[in-house]
Coordinates of C-alpha atoms in Angstrom, one line a residue:
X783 CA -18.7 -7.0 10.5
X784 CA -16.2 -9.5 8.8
X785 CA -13.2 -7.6 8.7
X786 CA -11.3 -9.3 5.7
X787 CA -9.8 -7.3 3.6
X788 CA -10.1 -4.0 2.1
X789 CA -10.7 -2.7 -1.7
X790 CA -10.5 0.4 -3.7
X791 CA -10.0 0.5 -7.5
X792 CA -9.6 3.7 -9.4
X793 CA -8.5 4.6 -13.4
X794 CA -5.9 6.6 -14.3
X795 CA -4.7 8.4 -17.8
X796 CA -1.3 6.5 -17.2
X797 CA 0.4 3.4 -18.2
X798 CA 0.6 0.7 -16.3
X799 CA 4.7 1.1 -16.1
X800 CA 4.2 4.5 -14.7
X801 CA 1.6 3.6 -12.5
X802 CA 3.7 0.7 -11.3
X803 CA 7.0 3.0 -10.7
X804 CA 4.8 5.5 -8.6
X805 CA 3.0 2.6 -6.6
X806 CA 6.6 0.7 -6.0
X807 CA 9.4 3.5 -5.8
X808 CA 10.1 5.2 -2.4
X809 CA 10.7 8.6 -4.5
X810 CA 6.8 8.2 -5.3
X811 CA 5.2 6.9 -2.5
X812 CA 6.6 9.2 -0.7
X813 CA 4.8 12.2 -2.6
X814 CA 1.4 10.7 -2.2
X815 CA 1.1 7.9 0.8
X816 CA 4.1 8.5 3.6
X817 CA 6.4 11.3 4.6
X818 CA 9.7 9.1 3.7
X819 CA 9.9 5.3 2.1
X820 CA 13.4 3.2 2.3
X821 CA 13.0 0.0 0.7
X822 CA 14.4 -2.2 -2.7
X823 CA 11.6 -3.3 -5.2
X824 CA 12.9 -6.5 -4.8
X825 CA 10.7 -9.6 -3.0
X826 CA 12.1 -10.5 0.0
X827 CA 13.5 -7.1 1.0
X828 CA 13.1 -5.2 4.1
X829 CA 12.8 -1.9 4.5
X830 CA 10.7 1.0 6.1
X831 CA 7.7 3.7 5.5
X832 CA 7.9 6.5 7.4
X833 CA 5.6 9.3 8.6
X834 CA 6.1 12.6 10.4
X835 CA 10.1 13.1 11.8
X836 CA 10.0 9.1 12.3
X837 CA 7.1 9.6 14.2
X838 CA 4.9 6.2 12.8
X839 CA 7.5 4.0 11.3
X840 CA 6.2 1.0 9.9
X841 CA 8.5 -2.0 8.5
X842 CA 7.8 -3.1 5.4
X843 CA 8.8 -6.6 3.1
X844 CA 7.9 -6.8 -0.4
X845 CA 6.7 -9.6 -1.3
X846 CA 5.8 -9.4 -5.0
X847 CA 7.1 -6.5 -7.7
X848 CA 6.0 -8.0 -11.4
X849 CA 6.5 -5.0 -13.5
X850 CA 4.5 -4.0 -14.6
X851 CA 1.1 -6.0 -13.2
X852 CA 1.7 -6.4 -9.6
X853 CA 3.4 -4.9 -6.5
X854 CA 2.7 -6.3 -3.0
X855 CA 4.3 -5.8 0.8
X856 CA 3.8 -7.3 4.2
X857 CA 3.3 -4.6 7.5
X858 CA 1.7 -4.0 10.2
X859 CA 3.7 -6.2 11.9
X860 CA 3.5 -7.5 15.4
X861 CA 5.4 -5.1 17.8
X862 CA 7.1 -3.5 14.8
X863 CA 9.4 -6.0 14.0
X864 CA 9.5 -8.0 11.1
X865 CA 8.6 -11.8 11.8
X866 CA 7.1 -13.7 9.1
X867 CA 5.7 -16.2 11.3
X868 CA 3.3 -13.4 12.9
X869 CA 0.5 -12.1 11.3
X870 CA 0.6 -9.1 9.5
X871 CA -0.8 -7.2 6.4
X872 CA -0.6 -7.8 3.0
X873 CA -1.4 -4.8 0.5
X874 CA -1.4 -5.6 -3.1
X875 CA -1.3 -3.0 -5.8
X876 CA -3.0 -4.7 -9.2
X877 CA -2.6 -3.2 -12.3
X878 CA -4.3 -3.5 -14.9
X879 CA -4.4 -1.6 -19.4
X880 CA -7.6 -0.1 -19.7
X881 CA -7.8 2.0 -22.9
X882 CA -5.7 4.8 -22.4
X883 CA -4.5 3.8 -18.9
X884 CA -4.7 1.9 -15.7
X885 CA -7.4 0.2 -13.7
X886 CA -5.4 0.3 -9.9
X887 CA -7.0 -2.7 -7.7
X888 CA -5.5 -1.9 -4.1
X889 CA -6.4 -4.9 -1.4
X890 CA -5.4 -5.0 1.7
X891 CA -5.7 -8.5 3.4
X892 CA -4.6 -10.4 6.9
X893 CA -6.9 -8.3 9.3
X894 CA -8.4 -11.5 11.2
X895 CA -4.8 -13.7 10.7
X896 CA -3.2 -10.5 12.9
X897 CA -4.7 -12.3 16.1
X898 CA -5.7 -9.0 17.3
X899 CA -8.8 -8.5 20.2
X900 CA -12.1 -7.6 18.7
X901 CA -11.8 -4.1 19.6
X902 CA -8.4 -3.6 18.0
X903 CA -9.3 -5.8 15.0
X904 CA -12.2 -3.4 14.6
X905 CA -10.5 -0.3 15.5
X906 CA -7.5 -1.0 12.9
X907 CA -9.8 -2.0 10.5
X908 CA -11.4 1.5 10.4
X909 CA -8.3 3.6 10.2
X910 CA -6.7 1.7 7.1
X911 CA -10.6 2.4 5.8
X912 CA -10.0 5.6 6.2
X913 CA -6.7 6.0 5.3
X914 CA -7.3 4.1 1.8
X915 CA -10.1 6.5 1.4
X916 CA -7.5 9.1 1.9
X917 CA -4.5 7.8 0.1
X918 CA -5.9 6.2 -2.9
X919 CA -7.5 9.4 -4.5
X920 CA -4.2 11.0 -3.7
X921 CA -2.9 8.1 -5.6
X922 CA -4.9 9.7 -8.6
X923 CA -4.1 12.9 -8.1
X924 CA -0.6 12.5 -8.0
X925 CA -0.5 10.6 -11.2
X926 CA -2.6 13.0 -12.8
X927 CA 0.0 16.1 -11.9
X928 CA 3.0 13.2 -13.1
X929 CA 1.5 12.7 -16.2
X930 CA 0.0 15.9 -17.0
X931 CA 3.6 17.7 -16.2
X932 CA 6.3 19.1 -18.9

């Protein structure tokens, strides 16, 4: 298996400045993807996602945020600390008007860059398949209940 990147895409009854605050605000994400989020929606900045009672916390930089098109962070860092020179993941949010709503392009890039052993490349590459298969319906869903609400 290749191991390069990772794609889902899903449509959505919302706009694409909706869909772009719940991909890139901590208060969303938050309510679909991780427990907690701390971050600016500003390229360059640093922050954090967080799951359980800080359990799995994972840093996070942003590298892109062009409302309301594109949003796209760096993680899975090296040791958990942020060092651009080290490999580490990219996920990019794409948006794109479709009738109505949104067409949502997640990709998630930098698996073979990380320098990881075979074992680990392959083992890390199944869990964030899985977890996108998890998270991005939820995604949906919680757009769905956003929009849909009074």
């Amino acid at each position: 298996m290749e191991y390069g990147s990772i794609e889902r895409e899903i449509y959505v009854d919302a706009s694409p400045e909706v869909v772009f605050e719940v991909v890139s605000s901590p208060e969303h994400i938050s309510q679909w993807w991780s427990d907690d989020a701390d971050f600016d929606v500003t390229p360059g900045a640093v922050g954090e996602l967080v799951w359980g009672d800080r359990a799995q916390v994972a840093p996070i930089t942003v590298v892109r945020a062009e409302r309301p098109r594109v949003f796209s962070f760096r993680w899975c860092y090296p040791d958990g600390e942020v060092d651009d020179s080290a490999g580490s993941l990219l996920v990019t949010f794409e948006l794109v008007a479709s009738g109505a709503g949104t067409r949502i392009r997640l990709t998630e890039t930098g698996f073979r860059e990380t320098g990881w052993e075979a074992a680990k490349l392959a083992e890390q590459y199944r869990e964030h398949t899985v977890g996108w298969d998890t998270y991005v319906p939820r995604l949906g869903e919680y757009i769905a209940r956003l929009v849909s609400a009074p």
